[in-house]
Amino acid sequence: MFVSRLALDDFRSWHQLVVDFEPGLNVLVGANGLGKTNIVEALEVLSTGSSHRTTSSAPLVRAGTSKATVRANVEDSGVTTLYEVSIPVRGANRARINSGKSLYMRDVVGKIPSVTFSPEDQRLVSADPANRRSFLNQAASQLLLDYYDALQRFNQTAKQRSALLRQLSQRQMAGAPVDAALSGLEIWTGQFIETGMALTSLRAKVVERLDAPFSRIYRALAGDRHHARLVYAPSFEEMRQLGVIGEGDAAADARMNAHAAISQHFQRIYAGEVARAQNLIGPHRDDVIFELNGLTAREYASNGEMWTLALALKMALFELLKDGRGDDPLLILDDVFAQLDESRRRQIVDFAGRQSQVLITMAAETDMPAGLEANRIDVQELIDAAA
């Protein structure tokens, strides 16, 4: 499987763009600011339903327009399939396959599996939990068919509950009665717990699946004396404490007990939630902890070790996607070579050279490591052609 053509309308800096790719290595070369990262970001959005560069869809739409469109032709065993996603400034993203009927975004997420390596990868280890949740959402949306839908349901419920908390906060400040609103809060809290527990269970499965290849790949990159692991830290800690993750009657009983325990937790913090007008616990506060040799990597790892941890994590995701589908995901290397030392550049070069299709962005051709022969695409020429 490979992407043969990408077309953009009003996506980021691009008013219109059509670019053709080939199997193997493709290099997008252009000065910073020309929009080469926006090109590969469009494929990331089509693949995963989101971008690692933003938490909302609005920045993906070119300024002054109401909607962006991404289309990609995908070749697989001699068959061409056209995937399309429309991204409005407001409202839900919609999708089409072969210009057919309008679909939900979940119907195309994962159809073009991809893994992106970017200069921000080190932040997966060093930055705040939002970066790790973003990665987890993208990975899980491709690995589990029902994940994207579960994430959307939770986000919608969280938004409604948060809005009600703001209303309660304003009523309290104004000295108005809040009894009716509190009744509504109980209803939304129940839905919040249900959707949050479902999302937590799926995230735990994905972290568990990633952990073994991540640990193995890190040892291969850093040496046998180093041991790394991933630990899922759910905000609904009651689920972990009561052993909710699992199948069968025992797990069903544990889920009932966990639901009750989480509900009691909410009752204890209602006052604080109303005062701060926000949901204080839930999957929007989850984290994934990198451990290196028994220590928390965020606190103790060097910059080089953080890079290698992030590299191992992305390679582990690539391996899982490949094993699950039977063919190579699209590999995106966004301006990574200029950021890495020679050892890590070589590790990525060796990895990229074995894949079916790779898209590489770089500001200067001198950034290209030796030994890589690729289809060269001049981004300035794409701009001139679109003018």
mmCIF file of C-alpha atoms in Angstrom:
data_model
loop_
_atom_site.group_PDB
_atom_site.id
_atom_site.type_symbol
_atom_site.label_atom_id
_atom_site.label_comp_id
_atom_site.label_asym_id
_atom_site.label_seq_id
_atom_site.Cartn_x
_atom_site.Cartn_y
_atom_site.Cartn_z
ATOM 1 C CA MET A 1 0.000 0.000 0.000
ATOM 2 C CA PHE A 2 1.206 3.522 -0.788
ATOM 3 C CA VAL A 3 -0.148 7.044 -1.279
ATOM 4 C CA SER A 4 0.179 8.046 -4.933
ATOM 5 C CA ARG A 5 -1.402 11.513 -4.849
ATOM 6 C CA LEU A 6 -2.355 14.102 -2.237
ATOM 7 C CA ALA A 7 -4.662 17.070 -2.918
ATOM 8 C CA LEU A 8 -5.312 19.904 -0.467
ATOM 9 C CA ASP A 9 -7.835 22.736 -0.470
ATOM 10 C CA ASP A 10 -7.446 25.491 2.123
ATOM 11 C CA PHE A 11 -5.398 23.336 4.482
ATOM 12 C CA ARG A 12 -3.062 25.404 6.686
ATOM 13 C CA SER A 13 -0.992 27.612 4.341
ATOM 14 C CA TRP A 14 -2.109 25.845 1.148
ATOM 15 C CA HIS A 15 -4.985 27.258 -0.893
ATOM 16 C CA GLN A 16 -4.669 24.441 -3.421
ATOM 17 C CA LEU A 17 -2.076 21.726 -3.830
ATOM 18 C CA VAL A 18 -1.672 18.535 -5.823
ATOM 19 C CA VAL A 19 1.455 16.456 -5.251
ATOM 20 C CA ASP A 20 2.372 12.975 -6.504
ATOM 21 C CA PHE A 21 4.384 10.465 -4.506
ATOM 22 C CA GLU A 22 6.138 7.221 -5.371
ATOM 23 C CA PRO A 23 6.723 4.011 -3.435
ATOM 24 C CA GLY A 24 9.930 4.096 -1.422
ATOM 25 C CA LEU A 25 11.569 7.331 -0.289
ATOM 26 C CA ASN A 26 10.076 10.733 -1.136
ATOM 27 C CA VAL A 27 11.814 13.923 -0.005
ATOM 28 C CA LEU A 28 10.032 17.278 0.249
ATOM 29 C CA VAL A 29 12.741 19.950 0.129
ATOM 30 C CA GLY A 30 12.074 23.607 0.879
ATOM 31 C CA ALA A 31 13.056 26.509 3.092
ATOM 32 C CA ASN A 32 11.383 26.870 6.450
ATOM 33 C CA GLY A 33 7.979 28.524 6.191
ATOM 34 C CA LEU A 34 7.058 27.202 2.740
ATOM 35 C CA GLY A 35 4.564 24.678 4.097
ATOM 36 C CA LYS A 36 6.296 21.327 3.679
ATOM 37 C CA THR A 37 5.330 20.191 7.189
ATOM 38 C CA ASN A 38 1.722 21.159 6.429
ATOM 39 C CA ILE A 39 1.744 18.641 3.570
ATOM 40 C CA VAL A 40 2.709 15.660 5.699
ATOM 41 C CA GLU A 41 0.489 16.908 8.535
ATOM 42 C CA ALA A 42 -2.504 16.616 6.190
ATOM 43 C CA LEU A 43 -1.744 12.923 5.703
ATOM 44 C CA GLU A 44 -1.349 12.506 9.463
ATOM 45 C CA VAL A 45 -4.834 13.987 9.989
ATOM 46 C CA LEU A 46 -6.345 11.749 7.305
ATOM 47 C CA SER A 47 -4.649 8.738 8.872
ATOM 48 C CA THR A 48 -5.264 9.310 12.592
ATOM 49 C CA GLY A 49 -8.054 11.881 12.782
ATOM 50 C CA SER A 50 -5.823 14.443 14.471
ATOM 51 C CA SER A 51 -2.472 16.241 14.340
ATOM 52 C CA HIS A 52 0.355 16.140 16.857
ATOM 53 C CA ARG A 53 0.760 19.902 16.276
ATOM 54 C CA THR A 54 -2.649 21.036 17.534
ATOM 55 C CA THR A 55 -5.456 19.870 19.815
ATOM 56 C CA SER A 56 -8.299 21.288 17.682
ATOM 57 C CA SER A 57 -9.260 21.361 14.015
ATOM 58 C CA ALA A 58 -9.600 25.134 13.611
ATOM 59 C CA PRO A 59 -5.850 25.830 13.066
ATOM 60 C CA LEU A 60 -5.852 23.319 10.197
ATOM 61 C CA VAL A 61 -8.166 25.549 8.133
ATOM 62 C CA ARG A 62 -6.526 28.306 6.102
ATOM 63 C CA ALA A 63 -7.160 31.747 7.578
ATOM 64 C CA GLY A 64 -10.263 33.424 6.147
ATOM 65 C CA THR A 65 -11.887 30.199 4.946
ATOM 66 C CA SER A 66 -14.527 27.997 6.542
ATOM 67 C CA LYS A 67 -13.346 24.500 5.623
ATOM 68 C CA ALA A 68 -10.252 22.530 4.636
ATOM 69 C CA THR A 69 -10.291 19.405 2.481
ATOM 70 C CA VAL A 70 -7.695 16.621 2.271
ATOM 71 C CA ARG A 71 -7.847 13.947 -0.445
ATOM 72 C CA ALA A 72 -5.457 11.059 -1.007
ATOM 73 C CA ASN A 73 -5.271 8.342 -3.647
ATOM 74 C CA VAL A 74 -4.075 5.078 -2.114
ATOM 75 C CA GLU A 75 -2.788 2.195 -4.238
ATOM 76 C CA ASP A 76 -3.187 -1.304 -2.823
ATOM 77 C CA SER A 77 -2.791 -4.493 -4.878
ATOM 78 C CA GLY A 78 -3.560 -2.650 -8.119
ATOM 79 C CA VAL A 79 -6.702 -0.964 -6.747
ATOM 80 C CA THR A 80 -6.912 2.824 -6.277
ATOM 81 C CA THR A 81 -9.050 4.160 -3.410
ATOM 82 C CA LEU A 82 -9.773 7.850 -2.872
ATOM 83 C CA TYR A 83 -10.031 8.915 0.778
ATOM 84 C CA GLU A 84 -11.314 12.383 1.636
ATOM 85 C CA VAL A 85 -11.856 14.340 4.834
ATOM 86 C CA SER A 86 -13.511 17.752 5.239
ATOM 87 C CA ILE A 87 -12.404 19.842 8.224
ATOM 88 C CA PRO A 88 -14.715 22.755 9.135
ATOM 89 C CA VAL A 89 -13.704 25.580 11.448
ATOM 90 C CA ARG A 90 -16.757 24.683 13.521
ATOM 91 C CA GLY A 91 -18.518 21.359 13.714
ATOM 92 C CA ALA A 92 -17.514 17.754 13.179
ATOM 93 C CA ASN A 93 -15.108 16.519 10.531
ATOM 94 C CA ARG A 94 -16.694 14.426 7.779
ATOM 95 C CA ALA A 95 -15.232 11.871 5.386
ATOM 96 C CA ARG A 96 -15.851 10.129 2.052
ATOM 97 C CA ILE A 97 -14.469 7.056 0.328
ATOM 98 C CA ASN A 98 -14.379 7.054 -3.489
ATOM 99 C CA SER A 99 -16.579 10.187 -3.539
ATOM 100 C CA GLY A 100 -19.416 8.243 -1.903
ATOM 101 C CA LYS A 101 -21.836 9.274 0.799
ATOM 102 C CA SER A 102 -20.791 11.435 3.734
ATOM 103 C CA LEU A 103 -19.281 9.378 6.550
ATOM 104 C CA TYR A 104 -18.137 9.932 10.103
ATOM 105 C CA MET A 105 -14.431 10.531 10.611
ATOM 106 C CA ARG A 106 -14.187 7.201 12.411
ATOM 107 C CA ASP A 107 -14.995 5.451 9.119
ATOM 108 C CA VAL A 108 -11.657 6.467 7.557
ATOM 109 C CA VAL A 109 -9.325 6.732 10.569
ATOM 110 C CA GLY A 110 -6.755 3.942 10.332
ATOM 111 C CA LYS A 111 -7.422 3.214 6.657
ATOM 112 C CA ILE A 112 -4.059 4.793 5.821
ATOM 113 C CA PRO A 113 -1.928 3.779 8.817
ATOM 114 C CA SER A 114 0.985 6.093 9.506
ATOM 115 C CA VAL A 115 3.685 6.906 12.029
ATOM 116 C CA THR A 116 5.247 10.365 12.226
ATOM 117 C CA PHE A 117 8.715 11.174 13.553
ATOM 118 C CA SER A 118 9.128 14.904 14.284
ATOM 119 C CA PRO A 119 11.448 17.326 16.120
ATOM 120 C CA GLU A 120 8.893 17.383 18.947
ATOM 121 C CA ASP A 121 9.296 13.675 19.680
ATOM 122 C CA GLN A 122 11.567 14.236 22.666
ATOM 123 C CA ARG A 123 8.658 16.122 24.260
ATOM 124 C CA LEU A 124 6.781 12.832 24.471
ATOM 125 C CA VAL A 125 9.040 12.078 27.413
ATOM 126 C CA SER A 126 9.921 15.515 28.767
ATOM 127 C CA ALA A 127 6.789 17.634 28.352
ATOM 128 C CA ASP A 128 3.460 17.637 30.145
ATOM 129 C CA PRO A 129 0.962 14.743 29.920
ATOM 130 C CA ALA A 130 -1.067 16.350 27.096
ATOM 131 C CA ASN A 131 1.688 15.372 24.634
ATOM 132 C CA ARG A 132 1.553 11.735 25.718
ATOM 133 C CA ARG A 133 -2.259 11.684 25.618
ATOM 134 C CA SER A 134 -2.138 13.054 22.076
ATOM 135 C CA PHE A 135 0.217 10.278 21.006
ATOM 136 C CA LEU A 136 -1.911 7.676 22.771
ATOM 137 C CA ASN A 137 -5.056 8.923 21.033
ATOM 138 C CA GLN A 138 -3.408 8.763 17.606
ATOM 139 C CA ALA A 139 -1.923 5.326 18.229
ATOM 140 C CA ALA A 140 -5.099 3.840 19.681
ATOM 141 C CA SER A 141 -7.269 5.262 16.889
ATOM 142 C CA GLN A 142 -5.251 3.201 14.423
ATOM 143 C CA LEU A 143 -4.828 0.077 16.546
ATOM 144 C CA LEU A 144 -8.404 -0.288 17.854
ATOM 145 C CA LEU A 145 -11.422 0.090 15.563
ATOM 146 C CA ASP A 146 -13.712 1.392 18.295
ATOM 147 C CA TYR A 147 -11.272 3.803 19.935
ATOM 148 C CA TYR A 148 -11.919 6.962 17.889
ATOM 149 C CA ASP A 149 -15.661 6.681 18.497
ATOM 150 C CA ALA A 150 -15.113 6.113 22.238
ATOM 151 C CA LEU A 151 -12.840 9.172 22.375
ATOM 152 C CA GLN A 152 -15.427 11.356 20.628
ATOM 153 C CA ARG A 153 -18.196 10.200 22.977
ATOM 154 C CA PHE A 154 -16.087 10.981 26.021
ATOM 155 C CA ASN A 155 -15.043 14.405 24.684
ATOM 156 C CA GLN A 156 -18.664 15.352 23.975
ATOM 157 C CA THR A 157 -19.776 14.246 27.442
ATOM 158 C CA ALA A 158 -16.859 16.052 29.089
ATOM 159 C CA LYS A 159 -17.748 19.244 27.197
ATOM 160 C CA GLN A 160 -21.376 19.086 28.337
ATOM 161 C CA ARG A 161 -20.443 18.405 31.955
ATOM 162 C CA SER A 162 -17.884 21.202 31.935
ATOM 163 C CA ALA A 163 -20.486 23.632 30.578
ATOM 164 C CA LEU A 164 -22.862 22.667 33.408
ATOM 165 C CA LEU A 165 -20.138 23.175 35.994
ATOM 166 C CA ARG A 166 -19.576 26.690 34.637
ATOM 167 C CA GLN A 167 -23.302 27.399 34.963
ATOM 168 C CA LEU A 168 -23.282 26.147 38.547
ATOM 169 C CA SER A 169 -20.266 28.287 39.356
ATOM 170 C CA GLN A 170 -21.935 31.396 37.929
ATOM 171 C CA ARG A 171 -25.188 30.655 39.816
ATOM 172 C CA GLN A 172 -23.331 30.253 43.096
ATOM 173 C CA MET A 173 -21.463 33.511 42.598
ATOM 174 C CA ALA A 174 -24.767 35.252 41.870
ATOM 175 C CA GLY A 175 -26.451 33.703 44.924
ATOM 176 C CA ALA A 176 -29.050 31.914 42.761
ATOM 177 C CA PRO A 177 -30.500 28.439 43.663
ATOM 178 C CA VAL A 178 -28.590 25.493 42.220
ATOM 179 C CA ASP A 179 -30.709 22.454 43.154
ATOM 180 C CA ALA A 180 -32.076 21.830 39.639
ATOM 181 C CA ALA A 181 -28.656 22.224 38.076
ATOM 182 C CA LEU A 182 -27.147 19.799 40.601
ATOM 183 C CA SER A 183 -29.686 17.178 39.507
ATOM 184 C CA GLY A 184 -28.522 17.650 35.919
ATOM 185 C CA LEU A 185 -24.926 17.378 37.054
ATOM 186 C CA GLU A 186 -25.634 13.952 38.584
ATOM 187 C CA ILE A 187 -26.958 12.727 35.220
ATOM 188 C CA TRP A 188 -23.969 14.043 33.267
ATOM 189 C CA THR A 189 -21.585 12.667 35.887
ATOM 190 C CA GLY A 190 -22.992 9.174 35.357
ATOM 191 C CA GLN A 191 -22.466 9.473 31.586
ATOM 192 C CA PHE A 192 -19.018 10.966 32.146
ATOM 193 C CA ILE A 193 -18.020 7.954 34.259
ATOM 194 C CA GLU A 194 -19.424 5.471 31.719
ATOM 195 C CA THR A 195 -17.672 7.002 28.708
ATOM 196 C CA GLY A 196 -14.515 7.672 30.729
ATOM 197 C CA MET A 197 -14.247 4.094 31.954
ATOM 198 C CA ALA A 198 -14.710 2.774 28.411
ATOM 199 C CA LEU A 199 -11.920 5.053 27.163
ATOM 200 C CA THR A 200 -9.650 4.135 30.075
ATOM 201 C CA SER A 201 -10.059 0.412 29.335
ATOM 202 C CA LEU A 202 -9.099 0.897 25.686
ATOM 203 C CA ARG A 203 -6.083 3.039 26.577
ATOM 204 C CA ALA A 204 -4.847 0.406 29.024
ATOM 205 C CA LYS A 205 -4.992 -2.226 26.265
ATOM 206 C CA VAL A 206 -2.965 -0.067 23.891
ATOM 207 C CA VAL A 207 -0.265 0.757 26.449
ATOM 208 C CA GLU A 208 -0.004 -2.939 27.301
ATOM 209 C CA ARG A 209 0.403 -3.836 23.621
ATOM 210 C CA LEU A 210 3.032 -1.138 23.079
ATOM 211 C CA ASP A 211 5.089 -1.964 26.168
ATOM 212 C CA ALA A 212 6.712 -5.243 25.039
ATOM 213 C CA PRO A 213 7.973 -4.069 21.608
ATOM 214 C CA PHE A 214 8.934 -0.695 23.104
ATOM 215 C CA SER A 215 11.111 -2.366 25.766
ATOM 216 C CA ARG A 216 12.704 -4.738 23.238
ATOM 217 C CA ILE A 217 13.433 -1.988 20.703
ATOM 218 C CA TYR A 218 14.912 0.309 23.346
ATOM 219 C CA ARG A 219 17.338 -2.421 24.424
ATOM 220 C CA ALA A 220 18.335 -2.925 20.791
ATOM 221 C CA LEU A 221 18.978 0.806 20.355
ATOM 222 C CA ALA A 222 20.619 1.593 23.697
ATOM 223 C CA GLY A 223 22.181 -1.711 24.797
ATOM 224 C CA ASP A 224 21.137 -4.773 26.768
ATOM 225 C CA ARG A 225 21.961 -3.258 30.159
ATOM 226 C CA HIS A 226 19.167 -0.696 29.765
ATOM 227 C CA HIS A 227 15.557 -1.521 30.569
ATOM 228 C CA ALA A 228 12.646 0.708 29.612
ATOM 229 C CA ARG A 229 8.931 0.253 30.121
ATOM 230 C CA LEU A 230 5.627 2.094 29.702
ATOM 231 C CA VAL A 231 3.225 2.512 32.605
ATOM 232 C CA TYR A 232 -0.325 3.744 32.102
ATOM 233 C CA ALA A 233 -1.430 6.164 34.829
ATOM 234 C CA PRO A 234 -5.221 6.584 34.561
ATOM 235 C CA SER A 235 -6.926 9.477 36.292
ATOM 236 C CA PHE A 236 -9.681 7.015 37.232
ATOM 237 C CA GLU A 237 -7.227 5.267 39.528
ATOM 238 C CA GLU A 238 -10.082 3.254 41.048
ATOM 239 C CA MET A 239 -10.144 1.179 37.848
ATOM 240 C CA ARG A 240 -6.522 0.135 38.334
ATOM 241 C CA GLN A 241 -6.939 -0.471 42.054
ATOM 242 C CA LEU A 242 -9.990 -2.699 41.562
ATOM 243 C CA GLY A 243 -8.560 -4.647 38.626
ATOM 244 C CA VAL A 244 -11.143 -3.494 36.097
ATOM 245 C CA ILE A 245 -9.059 -4.124 32.988
ATOM 246 C CA GLY A 246 -9.940 -7.580 31.732
ATOM 247 C CA GLU A 247 -12.690 -9.847 30.442
ATOM 248 C CA GLY A 248 -15.346 -12.084 31.943
ATOM 249 C CA ASP A 249 -17.652 -11.972 34.963
ATOM 250 C CA ALA A 250 -14.916 -10.980 37.412
ATOM 251 C CA ALA A 251 -14.066 -7.947 35.296
ATOM 252 C CA ALA A 252 -17.788 -7.066 34.992
ATOM 253 C CA ASP A 253 -18.154 -7.129 38.780
ATOM 254 C CA ALA A 254 -15.004 -5.061 39.133
ATOM 255 C CA ARG A 255 -16.374 -2.477 36.688
ATOM 256 C CA MET A 256 -19.523 -2.114 38.774
ATOM 257 C CA ASN A 257 -17.437 -1.616 41.909
ATOM 258 C CA ALA A 258 -15.152 0.852 40.136
ATOM 259 C CA HIS A 259 -18.118 2.841 38.816
ATOM 260 C CA ALA A 260 -19.469 3.156 42.360
ATOM 261 C CA ALA A 261 -16.049 4.153 43.734
ATOM 262 C CA ILE A 262 -15.536 6.795 41.032
ATOM 263 C CA SER A 263 -19.033 8.147 41.681
ATOM 264 C CA GLN A 264 -18.188 8.519 45.358
ATOM 265 C CA HIS A 265 -14.948 10.278 44.388
ATOM 266 C CA PHE A 266 -16.935 12.800 42.349
ATOM 267 C CA GLN A 267 -19.285 13.448 45.248
ATOM 268 C CA ARG A 268 -16.291 14.360 47.396
ATOM 269 C CA ILE A 269 -14.937 16.833 44.838
ATOM 270 C CA TYR A 270 -18.178 18.401 43.534
ATOM 271 C CA ALA A 271 -17.577 21.590 45.518
ATOM 272 C CA GLY A 272 -14.073 21.952 44.114
ATOM 273 C CA GLU A 273 -15.273 21.283 40.567
ATOM 274 C CA VAL A 274 -17.979 23.918 40.840
ATOM 275 C CA ALA A 275 -15.542 26.429 42.354
ATOM 276 C CA ARG A 276 -13.055 25.856 39.514
ATOM 277 C CA ALA A 277 -15.740 25.247 36.860
ATOM 278 C CA GLN A 278 -13.943 22.235 35.378
ATOM 279 C CA ASN A 279 -13.837 18.433 35.410
ATOM 280 C CA LEU A 280 -11.128 17.639 37.943
ATOM 281 C CA ILE A 281 -10.712 13.918 37.203
ATOM 282 C CA GLY A 282 -11.166 11.789 34.112
ATOM 283 C CA PRO A 283 -9.273 10.521 31.048
ATOM 284 C CA HIS A 284 -8.473 14.107 30.024
ATOM 285 C CA ARG A 285 -5.938 13.958 32.887
ATOM 286 C CA ASP A 286 -4.417 10.554 32.106
ATOM 287 C CA ASP A 287 -0.694 10.064 31.647
ATOM 288 C CA VAL A 288 1.743 7.487 30.287
ATOM 289 C CA ILE A 289 4.956 7.204 32.289
ATOM 290 C CA PHE A 290 8.273 6.277 30.688
ATOM 291 C CA GLU A 291 10.436 4.299 33.087
ATOM 292 C CA LEU A 292 14.140 3.815 32.416
ATOM 293 C CA ASN A 293 16.087 1.409 34.603
ATOM 294 C CA GLY A 294 13.388 1.660 37.267
ATOM 295 C CA LEU A 295 13.325 5.478 37.371
ATOM 296 C CA THR A 296 10.910 8.006 35.891
ATOM 297 C CA ALA A 297 12.575 9.045 32.631
ATOM 298 C CA ARG A 298 11.030 12.513 32.631
ATOM 299 C CA GLU A 299 12.956 13.329 35.802
ATOM 300 C CA TYR A 300 16.189 11.386 35.354
ATOM 301 C CA ALA A 301 16.861 10.651 31.659
ATOM 302 C CA SER A 302 19.364 12.648 29.614
ATOM 303 C CA ASN A 303 18.321 14.391 26.378
ATOM 304 C CA GLY A 304 19.878 11.580 24.369
ATOM 305 C CA GLU A 305 18.037 8.938 26.358
ATOM 306 C CA MET A 306 14.758 10.817 25.880
ATOM 307 C CA TRP A 307 15.301 10.885 22.116
ATOM 308 C CA THR A 308 15.956 7.148 22.114
ATOM 309 C CA LEU A 309 12.891 6.435 24.259
ATOM 310 C CA ALA A 310 10.697 8.404 21.864
ATOM 311 C CA LEU A 311 12.301 6.706 18.865
ATOM 312 C CA ALA A 312 11.659 3.280 20.387
ATOM 313 C CA LEU A 313 8.034 4.183 21.074
ATOM 314 C CA LYS A 314 7.387 5.274 17.476
ATOM 315 C CA MET A 315 9.118 2.159 16.146
ATOM 316 C CA ALA A 316 7.008 0.004 18.457
ATOM 317 C CA LEU A 317 3.828 1.596 17.112
ATOM 318 C CA PHE A 318 5.035 1.039 13.552
ATOM 319 C CA GLU A 319 5.657 -2.633 14.330
ATOM 320 C CA LEU A 320 2.194 -3.126 15.836
ATOM 321 C CA LEU A 321 0.494 -1.425 12.886
ATOM 322 C CA LYS A 322 2.484 -3.505 10.426
ATOM 323 C CA ASP A 323 1.719 -6.759 12.239
ATOM 324 C CA GLY A 324 -1.958 -5.873 12.462
ATOM 325 C CA ARG A 325 -2.398 -5.061 8.780
ATOM 326 C CA GLY A 326 0.211 -7.216 7.105
ATOM 327 C CA ASP A 327 1.775 -4.305 5.195
ATOM 328 C CA ASP A 328 3.913 -1.291 6.035
ATOM 329 C CA PRO A 329 2.330 1.896 7.408
ATOM 330 C CA LEU A 330 3.272 5.193 5.820
ATOM 331 C CA LEU A 331 6.412 6.508 7.541
ATOM 332 C CA ILE A 332 6.675 10.305 7.908
ATOM 333 C CA LEU A 333 10.002 11.868 8.897
ATOM 334 C CA ASP A 334 9.339 15.560 9.462
ATOM 335 C CA ASP A 335 12.597 17.535 9.579
ATOM 336 C CA VAL A 336 14.212 15.080 11.965
ATOM 337 C CA PHE A 337 17.669 14.691 10.438
ATOM 338 C CA ALA A 338 18.778 18.243 11.224
ATOM 339 C CA GLN A 339 17.834 17.704 14.883
ATOM 340 C CA LEU A 340 19.652 14.431 15.587
ATOM 341 C CA ASP A 341 23.233 13.396 16.182
ATOM 342 C CA GLU A 342 24.922 11.011 13.753
ATOM 343 C CA SER A 343 24.140 7.872 15.740
ATOM 344 C CA ARG A 344 20.403 8.495 15.861
ATOM 345 C CA ARG A 345 20.349 9.695 12.249
ATOM 346 C CA ARG A 346 21.826 6.352 11.257
ATOM 347 C CA GLN A 347 19.246 4.461 13.326
ATOM 348 C CA ILE A 348 16.409 6.252 11.530
ATOM 349 C CA VAL A 349 18.056 5.857 8.115
ATOM 350 C CA ASP A 350 18.404 2.111 8.623
ATOM 351 C CA PHE A 351 14.774 1.925 9.755
ATOM 352 C CA ALA A 352 13.428 4.075 6.888
ATOM 353 C CA GLY A 353 15.355 2.184 4.234
ATOM 354 C CA ARG A 354 13.380 -0.991 5.018
ATOM 355 C CA GLN A 355 9.892 0.530 4.628
ATOM 356 C CA SER A 356 7.503 0.565 1.661
ATOM 357 C CA GLN A 357 6.859 4.319 1.560
ATOM 358 C CA VAL A 358 8.550 7.142 3.423
ATOM 359 C CA LEU A 359 7.878 10.888 3.254
ATOM 360 C CA ILE A 360 10.777 13.045 4.425
ATOM 361 C CA THR A 361 10.775 16.822 4.869
ATOM 362 C CA MET A 362 13.989 18.844 5.085
ATOM 363 C CA ALA A 363 15.010 22.457 4.708
ATOM 364 C CA ALA A 364 18.229 21.747 2.800
ATOM 365 C CA GLU A 365 19.435 18.807 0.772
ATOM 366 C CA THR A 366 22.618 18.813 2.833
ATOM 367 C CA ASP A 367 20.468 17.469 5.693
ATOM 368 C CA MET A 368 19.970 14.238 3.742
ATOM 369 C CA PRO A 369 22.088 11.444 5.249
ATOM 370 C CA ALA A 370 24.409 9.582 2.945
ATOM 371 C CA GLY A 371 23.028 6.424 1.403
ATOM 372 C CA LEU A 372 19.447 7.609 0.894
ATOM 373 C CA GLU A 373 18.247 7.789 -2.702
ATOM 374 C CA ALA A 374 14.813 9.342 -3.018
ATOM 375 C CA ASN A 375 12.183 10.920 -5.230
ATOM 376 C CA ARG A 376 12.870 14.658 -4.804
ATOM 377 C CA ILE A 377 9.967 17.120 -4.564
ATOM 378 C CA ASP A 378 10.754 20.862 -4.599
ATOM 379 C CA VAL A 379 8.188 22.640 -2.389
ATOM 380 C CA GLN A 380 8.858 26.023 -4.031
ATOM 381 C CA GLU A 381 7.962 24.477 -7.392
ATOM 382 C CA LEU A 382 4.679 23.234 -5.879
ATOM 383 C CA ILE A 383 3.914 26.782 -4.717
ATOM 384 C CA ASP A 384 4.700 28.213 -8.158
ATOM 385 C CA ALA A 385 2.514 25.596 -9.861
ATOM 386 C CA ALA A 386 -0.413 26.401 -7.576
ATOM 387 C CA ALA A 387 -0.149 30.174 -8.082
#
